[in-house]
mmCIF file of C-alpha atoms in Angstrom:
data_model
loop_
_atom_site.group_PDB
_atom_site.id
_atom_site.type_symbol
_atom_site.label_atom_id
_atom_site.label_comp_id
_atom_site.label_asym_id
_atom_site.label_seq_id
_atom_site.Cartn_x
_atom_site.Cartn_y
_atom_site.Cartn_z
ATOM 1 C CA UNK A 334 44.757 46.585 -58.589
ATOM 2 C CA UNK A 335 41.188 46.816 -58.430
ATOM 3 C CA UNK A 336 39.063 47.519 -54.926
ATOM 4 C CA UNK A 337 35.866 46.037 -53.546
ATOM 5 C CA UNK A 338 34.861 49.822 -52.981
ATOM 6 C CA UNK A 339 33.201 51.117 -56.016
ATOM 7 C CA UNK A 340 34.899 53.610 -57.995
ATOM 8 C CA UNK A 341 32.299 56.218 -57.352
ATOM 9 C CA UNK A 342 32.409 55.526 -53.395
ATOM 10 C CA UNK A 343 36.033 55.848 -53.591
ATOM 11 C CA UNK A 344 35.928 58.944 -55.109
ATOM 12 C CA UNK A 345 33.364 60.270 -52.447
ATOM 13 C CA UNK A 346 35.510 59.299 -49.809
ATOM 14 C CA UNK A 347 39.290 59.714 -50.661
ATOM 15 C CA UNK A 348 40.167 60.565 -54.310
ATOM 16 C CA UNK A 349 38.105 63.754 -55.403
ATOM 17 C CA UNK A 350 37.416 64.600 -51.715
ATOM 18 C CA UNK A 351 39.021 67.570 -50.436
ATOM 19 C CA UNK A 352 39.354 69.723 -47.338
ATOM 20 C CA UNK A 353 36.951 72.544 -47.690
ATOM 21 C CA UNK A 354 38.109 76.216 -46.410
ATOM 22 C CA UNK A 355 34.684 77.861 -47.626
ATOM 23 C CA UNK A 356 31.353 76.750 -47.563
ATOM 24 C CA UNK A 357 27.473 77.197 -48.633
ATOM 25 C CA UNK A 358 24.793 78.578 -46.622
ATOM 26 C CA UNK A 359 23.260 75.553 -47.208
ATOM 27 C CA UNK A 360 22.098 74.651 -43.495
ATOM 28 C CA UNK A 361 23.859 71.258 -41.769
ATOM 29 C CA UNK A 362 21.160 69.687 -40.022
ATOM 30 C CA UNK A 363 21.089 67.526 -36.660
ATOM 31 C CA UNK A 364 19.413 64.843 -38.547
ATOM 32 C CA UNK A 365 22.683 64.824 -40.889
ATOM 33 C CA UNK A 366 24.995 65.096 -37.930
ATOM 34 C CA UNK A 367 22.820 61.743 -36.602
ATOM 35 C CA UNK A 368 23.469 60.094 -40.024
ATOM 36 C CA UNK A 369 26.922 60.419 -40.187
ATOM 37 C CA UNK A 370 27.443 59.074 -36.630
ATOM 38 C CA UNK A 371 24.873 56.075 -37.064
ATOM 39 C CA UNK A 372 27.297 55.034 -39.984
ATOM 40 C CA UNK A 373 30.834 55.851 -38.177
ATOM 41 C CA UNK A 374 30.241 54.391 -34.757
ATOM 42 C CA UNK A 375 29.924 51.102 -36.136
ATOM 43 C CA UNK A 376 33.910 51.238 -36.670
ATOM 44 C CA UNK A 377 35.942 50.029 -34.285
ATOM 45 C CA UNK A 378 37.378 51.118 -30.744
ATOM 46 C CA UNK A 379 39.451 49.476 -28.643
ATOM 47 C CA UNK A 380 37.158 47.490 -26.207
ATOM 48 C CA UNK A 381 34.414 48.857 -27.636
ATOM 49 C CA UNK A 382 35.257 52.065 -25.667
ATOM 50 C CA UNK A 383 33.886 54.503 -27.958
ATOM 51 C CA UNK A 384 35.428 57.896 -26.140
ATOM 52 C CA UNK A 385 34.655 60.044 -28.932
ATOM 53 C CA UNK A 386 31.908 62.895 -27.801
ATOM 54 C CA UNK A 387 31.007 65.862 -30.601
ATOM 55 C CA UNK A 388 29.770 69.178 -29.444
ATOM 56 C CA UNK A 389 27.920 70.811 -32.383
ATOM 57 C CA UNK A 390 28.647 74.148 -32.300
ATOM 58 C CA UNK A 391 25.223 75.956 -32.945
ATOM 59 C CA UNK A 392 24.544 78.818 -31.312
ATOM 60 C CA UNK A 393 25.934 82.897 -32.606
ATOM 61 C CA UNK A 394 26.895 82.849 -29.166
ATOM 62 C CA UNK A 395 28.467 79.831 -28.491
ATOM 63 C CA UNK A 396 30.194 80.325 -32.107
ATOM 64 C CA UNK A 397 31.843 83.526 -30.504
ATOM 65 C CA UNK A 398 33.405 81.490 -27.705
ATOM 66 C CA UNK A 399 34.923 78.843 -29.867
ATOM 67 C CA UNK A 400 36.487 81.174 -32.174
ATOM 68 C CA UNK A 401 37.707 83.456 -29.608
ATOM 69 C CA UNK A 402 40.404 80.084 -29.175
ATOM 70 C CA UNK A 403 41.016 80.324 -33.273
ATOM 71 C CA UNK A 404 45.086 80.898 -34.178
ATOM 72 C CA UNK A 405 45.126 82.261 -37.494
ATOM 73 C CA UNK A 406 42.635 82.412 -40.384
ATOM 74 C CA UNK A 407 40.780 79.479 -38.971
ATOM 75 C CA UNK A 408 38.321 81.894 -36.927
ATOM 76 C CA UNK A 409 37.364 83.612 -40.302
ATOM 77 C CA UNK A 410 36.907 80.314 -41.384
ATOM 78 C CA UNK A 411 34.840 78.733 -38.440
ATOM 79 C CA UNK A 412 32.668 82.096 -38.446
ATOM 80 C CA UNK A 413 31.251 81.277 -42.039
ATOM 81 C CA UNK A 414 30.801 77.679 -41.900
ATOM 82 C CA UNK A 415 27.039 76.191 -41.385
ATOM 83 C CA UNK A 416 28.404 74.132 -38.633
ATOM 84 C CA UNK A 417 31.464 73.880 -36.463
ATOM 85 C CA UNK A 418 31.685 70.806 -34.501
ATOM 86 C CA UNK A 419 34.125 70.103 -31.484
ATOM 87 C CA UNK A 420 35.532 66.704 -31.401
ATOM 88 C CA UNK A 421 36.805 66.259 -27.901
ATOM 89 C CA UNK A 422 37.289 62.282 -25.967
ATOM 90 C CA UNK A 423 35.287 61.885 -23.029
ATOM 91 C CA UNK A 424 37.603 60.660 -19.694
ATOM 92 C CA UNK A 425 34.899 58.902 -17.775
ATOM 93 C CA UNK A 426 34.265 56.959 -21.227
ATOM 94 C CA UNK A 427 34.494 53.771 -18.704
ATOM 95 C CA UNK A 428 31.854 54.780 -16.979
ATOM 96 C CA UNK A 429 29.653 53.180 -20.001
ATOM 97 C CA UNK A 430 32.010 50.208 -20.701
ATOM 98 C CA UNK A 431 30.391 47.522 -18.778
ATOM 99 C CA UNK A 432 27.125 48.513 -21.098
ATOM 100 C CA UNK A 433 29.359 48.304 -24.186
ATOM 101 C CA UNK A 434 31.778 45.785 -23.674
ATOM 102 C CA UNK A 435 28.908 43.280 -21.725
ATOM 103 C CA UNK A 436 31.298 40.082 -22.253
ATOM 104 C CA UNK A 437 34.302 41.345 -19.824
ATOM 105 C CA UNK A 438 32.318 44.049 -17.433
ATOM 106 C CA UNK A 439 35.342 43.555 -15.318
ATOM 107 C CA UNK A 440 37.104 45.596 -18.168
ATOM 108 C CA UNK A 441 36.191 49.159 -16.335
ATOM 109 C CA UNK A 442 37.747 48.688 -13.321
ATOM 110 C CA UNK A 443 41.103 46.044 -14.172
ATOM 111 C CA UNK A 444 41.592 48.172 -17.037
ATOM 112 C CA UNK A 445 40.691 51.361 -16.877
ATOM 113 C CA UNK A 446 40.428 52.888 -13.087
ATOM 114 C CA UNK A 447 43.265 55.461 -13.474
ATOM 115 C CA UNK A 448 43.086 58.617 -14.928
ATOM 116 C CA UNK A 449 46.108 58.506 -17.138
ATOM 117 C CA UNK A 450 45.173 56.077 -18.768
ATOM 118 C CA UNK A 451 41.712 56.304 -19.755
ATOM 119 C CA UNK A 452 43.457 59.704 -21.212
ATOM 120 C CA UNK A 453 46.500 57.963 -23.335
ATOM 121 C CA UNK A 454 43.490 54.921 -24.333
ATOM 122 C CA UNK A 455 41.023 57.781 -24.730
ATOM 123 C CA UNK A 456 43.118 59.747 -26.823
ATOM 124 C CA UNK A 457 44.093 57.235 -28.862
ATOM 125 C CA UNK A 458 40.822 55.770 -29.752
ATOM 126 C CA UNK A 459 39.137 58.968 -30.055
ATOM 127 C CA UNK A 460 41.386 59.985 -32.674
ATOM 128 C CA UNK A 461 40.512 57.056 -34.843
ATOM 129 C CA UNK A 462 37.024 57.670 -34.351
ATOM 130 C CA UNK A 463 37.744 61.492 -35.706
ATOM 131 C CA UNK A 464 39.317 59.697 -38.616
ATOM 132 C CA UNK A 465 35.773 57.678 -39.400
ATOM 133 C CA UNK A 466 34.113 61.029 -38.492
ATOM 134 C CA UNK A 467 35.874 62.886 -41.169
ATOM 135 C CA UNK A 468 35.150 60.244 -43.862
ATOM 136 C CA UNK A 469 31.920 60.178 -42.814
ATOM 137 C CA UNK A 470 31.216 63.608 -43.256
ATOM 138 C CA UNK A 471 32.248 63.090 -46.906
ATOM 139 C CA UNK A 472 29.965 60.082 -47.443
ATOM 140 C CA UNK A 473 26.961 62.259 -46.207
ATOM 141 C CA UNK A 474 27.740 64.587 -49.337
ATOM 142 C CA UNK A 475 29.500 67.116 -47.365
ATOM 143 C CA UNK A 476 32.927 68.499 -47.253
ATOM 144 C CA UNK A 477 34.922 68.916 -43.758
ATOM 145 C CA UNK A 478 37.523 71.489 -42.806
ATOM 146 C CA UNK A 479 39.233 69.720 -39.917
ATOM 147 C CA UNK A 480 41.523 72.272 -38.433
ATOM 148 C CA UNK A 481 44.021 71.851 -35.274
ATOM 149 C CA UNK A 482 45.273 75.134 -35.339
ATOM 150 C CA UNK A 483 43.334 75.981 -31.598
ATOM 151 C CA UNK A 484 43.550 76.725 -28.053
ATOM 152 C CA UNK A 485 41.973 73.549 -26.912
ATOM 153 C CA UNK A 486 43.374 74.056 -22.961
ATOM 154 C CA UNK A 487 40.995 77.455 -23.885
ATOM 155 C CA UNK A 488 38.093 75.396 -25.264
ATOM 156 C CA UNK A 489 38.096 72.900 -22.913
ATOM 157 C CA UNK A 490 37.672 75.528 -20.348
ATOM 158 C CA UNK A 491 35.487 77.437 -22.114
ATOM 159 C CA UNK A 492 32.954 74.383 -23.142
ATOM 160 C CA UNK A 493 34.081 71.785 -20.990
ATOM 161 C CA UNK A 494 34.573 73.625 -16.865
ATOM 162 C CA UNK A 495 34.244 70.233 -15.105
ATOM 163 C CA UNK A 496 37.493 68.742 -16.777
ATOM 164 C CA UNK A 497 35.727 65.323 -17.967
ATOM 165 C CA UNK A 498 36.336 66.096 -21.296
ATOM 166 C CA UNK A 499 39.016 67.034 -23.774
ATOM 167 C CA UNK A 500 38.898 68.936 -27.091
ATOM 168 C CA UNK A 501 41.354 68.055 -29.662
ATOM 169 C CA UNK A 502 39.833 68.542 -33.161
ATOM 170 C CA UNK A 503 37.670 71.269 -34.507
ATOM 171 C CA UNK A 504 35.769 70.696 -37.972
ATOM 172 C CA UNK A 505 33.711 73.092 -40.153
ATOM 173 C CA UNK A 506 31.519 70.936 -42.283
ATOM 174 C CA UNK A 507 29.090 71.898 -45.098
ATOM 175 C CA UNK A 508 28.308 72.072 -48.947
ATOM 176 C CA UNK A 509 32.019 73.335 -50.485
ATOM 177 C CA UNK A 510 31.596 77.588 -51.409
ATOM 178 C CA UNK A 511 33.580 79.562 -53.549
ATOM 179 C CA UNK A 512 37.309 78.470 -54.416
ATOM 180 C CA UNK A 513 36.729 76.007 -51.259
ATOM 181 C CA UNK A 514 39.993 73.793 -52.272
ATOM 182 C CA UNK A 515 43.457 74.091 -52.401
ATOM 183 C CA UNK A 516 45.525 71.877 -55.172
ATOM 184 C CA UNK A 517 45.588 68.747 -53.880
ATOM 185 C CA UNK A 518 49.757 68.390 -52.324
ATOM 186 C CA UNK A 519 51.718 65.451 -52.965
ATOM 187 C CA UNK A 520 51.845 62.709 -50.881
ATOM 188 C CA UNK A 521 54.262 59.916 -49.748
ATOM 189 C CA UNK A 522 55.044 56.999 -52.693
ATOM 190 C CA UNK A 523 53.931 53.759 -51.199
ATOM 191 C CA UNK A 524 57.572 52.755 -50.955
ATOM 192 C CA UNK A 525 58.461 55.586 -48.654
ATOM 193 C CA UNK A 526 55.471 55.193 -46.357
ATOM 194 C CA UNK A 527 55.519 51.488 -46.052
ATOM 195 C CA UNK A 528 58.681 48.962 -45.088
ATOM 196 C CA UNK A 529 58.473 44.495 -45.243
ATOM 197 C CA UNK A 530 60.245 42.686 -42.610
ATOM 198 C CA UNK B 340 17.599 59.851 -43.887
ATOM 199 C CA UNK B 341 20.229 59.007 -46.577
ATOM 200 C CA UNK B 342 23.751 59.342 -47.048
ATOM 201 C CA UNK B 343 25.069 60.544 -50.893
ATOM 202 C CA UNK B 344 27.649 56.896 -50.047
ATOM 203 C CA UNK B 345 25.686 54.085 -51.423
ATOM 204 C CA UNK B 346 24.497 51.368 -49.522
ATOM 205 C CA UNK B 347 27.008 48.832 -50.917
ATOM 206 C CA UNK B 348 29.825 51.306 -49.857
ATOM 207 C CA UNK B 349 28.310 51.827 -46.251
ATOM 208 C CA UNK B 350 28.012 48.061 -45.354
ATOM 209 C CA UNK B 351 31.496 47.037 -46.861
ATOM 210 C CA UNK B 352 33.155 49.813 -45.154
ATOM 211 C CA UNK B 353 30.605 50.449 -41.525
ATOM 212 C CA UNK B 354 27.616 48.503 -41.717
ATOM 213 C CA UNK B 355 28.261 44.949 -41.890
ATOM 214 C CA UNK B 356 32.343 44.866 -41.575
ATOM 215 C CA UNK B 357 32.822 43.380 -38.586
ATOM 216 C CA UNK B 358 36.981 43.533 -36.750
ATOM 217 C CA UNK B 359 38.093 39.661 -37.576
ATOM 218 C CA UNK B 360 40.149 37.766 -34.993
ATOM 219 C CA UNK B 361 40.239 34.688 -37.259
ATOM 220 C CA UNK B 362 41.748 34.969 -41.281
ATOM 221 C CA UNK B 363 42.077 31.726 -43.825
ATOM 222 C CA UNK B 364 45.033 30.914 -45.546
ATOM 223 C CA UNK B 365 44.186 33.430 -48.415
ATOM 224 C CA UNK B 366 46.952 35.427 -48.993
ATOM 225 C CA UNK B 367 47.504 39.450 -48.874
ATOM 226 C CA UNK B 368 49.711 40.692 -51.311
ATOM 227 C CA UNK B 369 52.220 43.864 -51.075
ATOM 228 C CA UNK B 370 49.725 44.775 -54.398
ATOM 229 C CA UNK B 371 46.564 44.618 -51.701
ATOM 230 C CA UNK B 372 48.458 46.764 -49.143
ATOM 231 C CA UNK B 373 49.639 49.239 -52.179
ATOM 232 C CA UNK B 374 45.865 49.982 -53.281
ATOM 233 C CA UNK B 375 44.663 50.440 -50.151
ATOM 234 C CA UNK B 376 47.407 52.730 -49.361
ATOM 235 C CA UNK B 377 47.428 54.343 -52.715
ATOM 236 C CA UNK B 378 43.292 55.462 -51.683
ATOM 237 C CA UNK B 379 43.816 56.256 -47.960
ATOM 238 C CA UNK B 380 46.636 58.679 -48.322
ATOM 239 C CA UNK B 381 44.695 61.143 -49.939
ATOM 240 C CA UNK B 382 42.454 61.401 -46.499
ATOM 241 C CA UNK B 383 43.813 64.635 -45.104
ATOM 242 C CA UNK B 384 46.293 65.513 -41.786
ATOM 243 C CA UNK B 385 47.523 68.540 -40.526
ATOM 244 C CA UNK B 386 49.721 69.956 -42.948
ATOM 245 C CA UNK B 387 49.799 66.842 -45.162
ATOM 246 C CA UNK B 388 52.405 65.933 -42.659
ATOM 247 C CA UNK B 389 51.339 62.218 -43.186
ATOM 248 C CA UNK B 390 53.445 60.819 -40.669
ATOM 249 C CA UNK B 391 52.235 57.235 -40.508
ATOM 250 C CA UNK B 392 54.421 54.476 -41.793
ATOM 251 C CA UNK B 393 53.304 50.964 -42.223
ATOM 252 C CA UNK B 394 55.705 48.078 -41.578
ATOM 253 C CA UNK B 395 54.675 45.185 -42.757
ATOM 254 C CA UNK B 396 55.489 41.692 -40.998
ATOM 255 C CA UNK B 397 56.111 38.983 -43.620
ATOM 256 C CA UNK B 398 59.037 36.746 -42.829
ATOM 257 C CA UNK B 399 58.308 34.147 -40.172
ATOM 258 C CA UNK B 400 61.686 35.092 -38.490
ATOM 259 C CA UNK B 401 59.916 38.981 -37.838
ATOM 260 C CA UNK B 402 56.751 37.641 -37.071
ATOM 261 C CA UNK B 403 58.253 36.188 -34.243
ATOM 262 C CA UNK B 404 60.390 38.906 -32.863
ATOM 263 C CA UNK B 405 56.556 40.244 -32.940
ATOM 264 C CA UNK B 406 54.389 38.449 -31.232
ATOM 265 C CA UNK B 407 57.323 38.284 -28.382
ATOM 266 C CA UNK B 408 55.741 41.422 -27.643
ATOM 267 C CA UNK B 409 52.133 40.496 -28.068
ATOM 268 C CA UNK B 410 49.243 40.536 -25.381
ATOM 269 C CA UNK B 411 47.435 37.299 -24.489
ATOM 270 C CA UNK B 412 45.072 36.336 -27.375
ATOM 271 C CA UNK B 413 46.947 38.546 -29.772
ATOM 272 C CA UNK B 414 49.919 36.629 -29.762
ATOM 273 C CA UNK B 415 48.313 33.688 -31.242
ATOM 274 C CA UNK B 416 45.390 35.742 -33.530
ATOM 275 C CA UNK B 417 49.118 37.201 -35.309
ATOM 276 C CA UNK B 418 50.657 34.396 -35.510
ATOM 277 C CA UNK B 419 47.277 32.895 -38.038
ATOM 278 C CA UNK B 420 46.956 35.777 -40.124
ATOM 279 C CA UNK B 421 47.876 35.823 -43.403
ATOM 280 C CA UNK B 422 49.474 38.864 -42.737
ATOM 281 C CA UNK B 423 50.301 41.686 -39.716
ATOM 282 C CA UNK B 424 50.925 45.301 -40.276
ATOM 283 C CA UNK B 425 52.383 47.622 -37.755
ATOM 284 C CA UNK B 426 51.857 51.541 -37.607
ATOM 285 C CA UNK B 427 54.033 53.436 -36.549
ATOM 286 C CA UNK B 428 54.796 57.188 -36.771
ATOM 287 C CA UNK B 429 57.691 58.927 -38.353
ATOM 288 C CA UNK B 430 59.170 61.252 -35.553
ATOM 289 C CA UNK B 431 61.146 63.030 -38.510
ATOM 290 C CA UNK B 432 58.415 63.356 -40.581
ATOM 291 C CA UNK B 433 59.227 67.033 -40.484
ATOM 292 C CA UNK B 434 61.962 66.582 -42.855
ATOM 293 C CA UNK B 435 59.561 65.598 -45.459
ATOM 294 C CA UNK B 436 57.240 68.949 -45.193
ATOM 295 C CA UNK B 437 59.161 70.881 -47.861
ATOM 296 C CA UNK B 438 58.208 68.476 -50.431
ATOM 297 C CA UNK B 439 54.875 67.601 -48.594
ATOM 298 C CA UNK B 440 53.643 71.698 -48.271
ATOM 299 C CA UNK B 441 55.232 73.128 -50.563
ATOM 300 C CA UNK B 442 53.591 76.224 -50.052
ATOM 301 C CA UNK B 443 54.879 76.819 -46.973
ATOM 302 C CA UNK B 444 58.657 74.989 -46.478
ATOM 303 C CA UNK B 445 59.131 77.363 -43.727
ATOM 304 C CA UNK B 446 56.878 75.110 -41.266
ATOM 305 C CA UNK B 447 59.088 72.407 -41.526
ATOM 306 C CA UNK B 448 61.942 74.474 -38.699
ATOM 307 C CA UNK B 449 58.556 77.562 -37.631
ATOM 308 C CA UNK B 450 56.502 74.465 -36.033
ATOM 309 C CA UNK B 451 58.025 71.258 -36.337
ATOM 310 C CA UNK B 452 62.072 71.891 -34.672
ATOM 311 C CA UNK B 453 60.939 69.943 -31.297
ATOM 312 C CA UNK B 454 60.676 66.394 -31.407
ATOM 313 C CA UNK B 455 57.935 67.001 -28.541
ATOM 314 C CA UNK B 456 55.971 69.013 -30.882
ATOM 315 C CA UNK B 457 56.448 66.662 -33.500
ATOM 316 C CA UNK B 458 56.182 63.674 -31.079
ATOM 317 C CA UNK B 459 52.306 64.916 -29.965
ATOM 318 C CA UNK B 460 51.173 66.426 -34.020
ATOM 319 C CA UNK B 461 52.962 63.363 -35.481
ATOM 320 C CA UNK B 462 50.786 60.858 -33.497
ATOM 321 C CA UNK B 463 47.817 62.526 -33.255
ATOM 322 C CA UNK B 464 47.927 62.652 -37.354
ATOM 323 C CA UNK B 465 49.009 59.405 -37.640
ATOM 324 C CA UNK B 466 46.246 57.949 -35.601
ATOM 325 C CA UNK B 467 43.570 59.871 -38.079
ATOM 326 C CA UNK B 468 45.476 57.913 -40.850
ATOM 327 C CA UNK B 469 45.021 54.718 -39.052
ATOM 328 C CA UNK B 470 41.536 55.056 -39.293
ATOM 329 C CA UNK B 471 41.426 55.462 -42.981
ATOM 330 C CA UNK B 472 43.619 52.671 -43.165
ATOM 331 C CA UNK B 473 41.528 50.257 -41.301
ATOM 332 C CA UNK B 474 38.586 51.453 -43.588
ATOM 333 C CA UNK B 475 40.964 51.373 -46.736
ATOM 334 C CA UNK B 476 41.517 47.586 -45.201
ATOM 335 C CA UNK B 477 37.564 47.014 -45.623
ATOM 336 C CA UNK B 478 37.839 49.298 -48.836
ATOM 337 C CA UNK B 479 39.711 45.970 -50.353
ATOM 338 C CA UNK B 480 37.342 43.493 -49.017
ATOM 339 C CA UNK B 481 39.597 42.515 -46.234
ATOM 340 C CA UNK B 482 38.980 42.111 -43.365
ATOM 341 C CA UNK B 483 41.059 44.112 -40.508
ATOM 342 C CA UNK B 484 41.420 43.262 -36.430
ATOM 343 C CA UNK B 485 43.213 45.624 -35.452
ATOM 344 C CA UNK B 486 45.142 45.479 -31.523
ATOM 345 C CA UNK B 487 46.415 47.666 -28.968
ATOM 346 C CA UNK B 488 47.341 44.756 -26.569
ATOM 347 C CA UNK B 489 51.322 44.656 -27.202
ATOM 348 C CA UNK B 490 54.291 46.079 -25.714
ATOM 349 C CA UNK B 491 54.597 49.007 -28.294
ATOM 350 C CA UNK B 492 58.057 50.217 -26.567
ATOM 351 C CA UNK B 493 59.521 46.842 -26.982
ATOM 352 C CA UNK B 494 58.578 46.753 -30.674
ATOM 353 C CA UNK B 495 59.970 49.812 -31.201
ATOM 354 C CA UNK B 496 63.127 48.598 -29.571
ATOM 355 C CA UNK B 497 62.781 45.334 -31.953
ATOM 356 C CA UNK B 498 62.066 46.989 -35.262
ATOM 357 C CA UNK B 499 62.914 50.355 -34.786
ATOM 358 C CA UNK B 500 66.147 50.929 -33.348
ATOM 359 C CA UNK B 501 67.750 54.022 -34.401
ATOM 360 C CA UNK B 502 64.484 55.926 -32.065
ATOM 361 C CA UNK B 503 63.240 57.448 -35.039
ATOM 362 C CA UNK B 504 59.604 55.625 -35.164
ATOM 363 C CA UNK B 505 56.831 54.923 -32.462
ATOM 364 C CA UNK B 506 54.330 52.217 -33.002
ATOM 365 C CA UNK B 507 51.166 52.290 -31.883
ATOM 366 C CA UNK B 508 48.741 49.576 -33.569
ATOM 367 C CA UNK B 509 49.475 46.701 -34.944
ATOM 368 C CA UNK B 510 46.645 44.861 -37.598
ATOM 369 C CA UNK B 511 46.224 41.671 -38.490
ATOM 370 C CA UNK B 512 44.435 41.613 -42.008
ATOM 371 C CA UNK B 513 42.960 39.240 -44.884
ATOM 372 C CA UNK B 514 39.665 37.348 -45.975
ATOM 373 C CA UNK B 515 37.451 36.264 -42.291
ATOM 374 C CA UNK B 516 38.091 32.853 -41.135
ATOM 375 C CA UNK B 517 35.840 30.037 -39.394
ATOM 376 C CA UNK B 518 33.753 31.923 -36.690
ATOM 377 C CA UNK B 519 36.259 35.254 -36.944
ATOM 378 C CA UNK B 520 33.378 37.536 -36.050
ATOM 379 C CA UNK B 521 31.729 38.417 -32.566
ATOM 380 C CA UNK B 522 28.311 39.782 -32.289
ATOM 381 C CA UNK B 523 28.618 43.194 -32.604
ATOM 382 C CA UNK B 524 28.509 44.853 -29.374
ATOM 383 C CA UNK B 525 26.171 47.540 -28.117
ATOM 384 C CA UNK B 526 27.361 51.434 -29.460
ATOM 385 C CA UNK B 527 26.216 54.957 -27.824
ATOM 386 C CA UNK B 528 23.362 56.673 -29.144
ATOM 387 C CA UNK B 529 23.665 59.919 -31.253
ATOM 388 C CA UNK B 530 22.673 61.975 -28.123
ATOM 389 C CA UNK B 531 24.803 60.143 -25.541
ATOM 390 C CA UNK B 532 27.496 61.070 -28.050
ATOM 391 C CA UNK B 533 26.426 64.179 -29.174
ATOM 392 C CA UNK B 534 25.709 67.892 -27.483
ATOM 393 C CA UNK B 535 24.371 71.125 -29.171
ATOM 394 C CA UNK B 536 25.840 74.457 -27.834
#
């Protein structure tokens, strides 16, 4: 069964794509940051919400803080990456709807006034945007290290004091170093994954 | 400045794919749905837990008990497309890890003994995976429109009775029908989006 995606594409994106656990001193520039979000924030969002926010983690300083919140080897990790970036979903994201969703302005308010909600439809649409994020890491030539294994109560306090935003994914990205992959682990057959009705 | 993905590859996938709300008659075939699964599983999650599972809606009898639980327009959009897909994560995906990490069995009863804890890791994985799927979707040269506007807990109730799966999107998918696209609305710019610490 043959895809529209090229071969090579597909292979840049999914099949000879790994997640990276050392990297390159090769820098990661803002400019390459920009590029991979001018390609991944075309995807879609629900309403057009686009909660996602990314905190690119620059600074020796600011480095310290975040990996202070590390559980295991991923502060070793995060400490010799190029870049760390903190994917977090931003709670006032309705605040900007009635710019990005111009054909139902009414959305902000008859949707999305409450808290809890904006959080649950935050979340959720956040976390697909992480999913274009990571893939678009890999089709800027770079490999990403997307780790869950923090504090992110701790980082949100740490980065984030006024409570507006929420951390939930922390990615090392740069040019794959020495023995940067693990074997790739099996996955799911199609016929365990997937069910017809 | 330029991504290593090729332009082809960017519009198919970002650029010019556009979330369809019309689909003609073409249909998708459980081959289709196979390759696209067969490239998106190898995106990563946490742990290769890879705790989405795809249901998909064929017979006219299930599309029915679906759109029941449909929102509005998306009762309707479903009930046109050649075909719907519902994802859904596996609550006991934890019972796969052994096979899935090998490395590590022990995670499986360390990490994963709480449904709670798998409840919050399991969708929070399986959303990532529904963002390679809906680019996987493009990847085939379908087009995807995907919806959050149904009553997920009465789906679950409809489809998934024994309490072992959540849903959380549901996707219509196939070729773009008559006028299927909107204009694509206005996104955030890389430094609304973006912050350097």
């Amino acid at each position: 069964m043959s895809l529209a995606l090229d071969a090579t594409a597909q292979d840049l994106l999914f099949r000879e794509a790994h997640t990276a656990s050392t990297f390159t001193d090769e820098p990661v520039t803002d400019e390459q940051v920009q590029a991979i979000y001018d390609l991944v924030k075309n995807a879609p969002t629900a309403f057009n919400q686009s909660p996602l926010r990314i905190t690119l983690v620059r600074s020796e300083e600011a480095r310290r803080r975040l990996v202070k919140h590390a559980m295991g080897a991923n502060g070793p990790k995060t400490l010799t990456a190029p870049l760390t970036v903190v994917l977090s979903v931003d709670l006032d994201f309705h605040e900007k709807l009635p710019r990005l969703f111009p054909h139902a302005p009414d959305i902000k308010d008859a949707f999305f006034s409450e808290l809890a909600t904006r959080e649950a439809a935050g979340t959720q649409n956040a976390t697909l945007q992480a999913g274009y994020f990571i893939l678009g890491i890999r089709a800027a030539g770079l490999a990403a290290g997307p780790m869950t294994g923090f504090d992110f109560t701790g980082i949100d306090k740490e980065f984030f004091g006024d409570g507006k935003q929420k951390s939930f994914l922390v990615i090392n990205l740069g040019k794959p170093g020495t023995d940067a992959f693990s074997p790739r682990s099996p996955r799911l057959e199609f016929d365990e994954a997937a069910t017809t009705v």
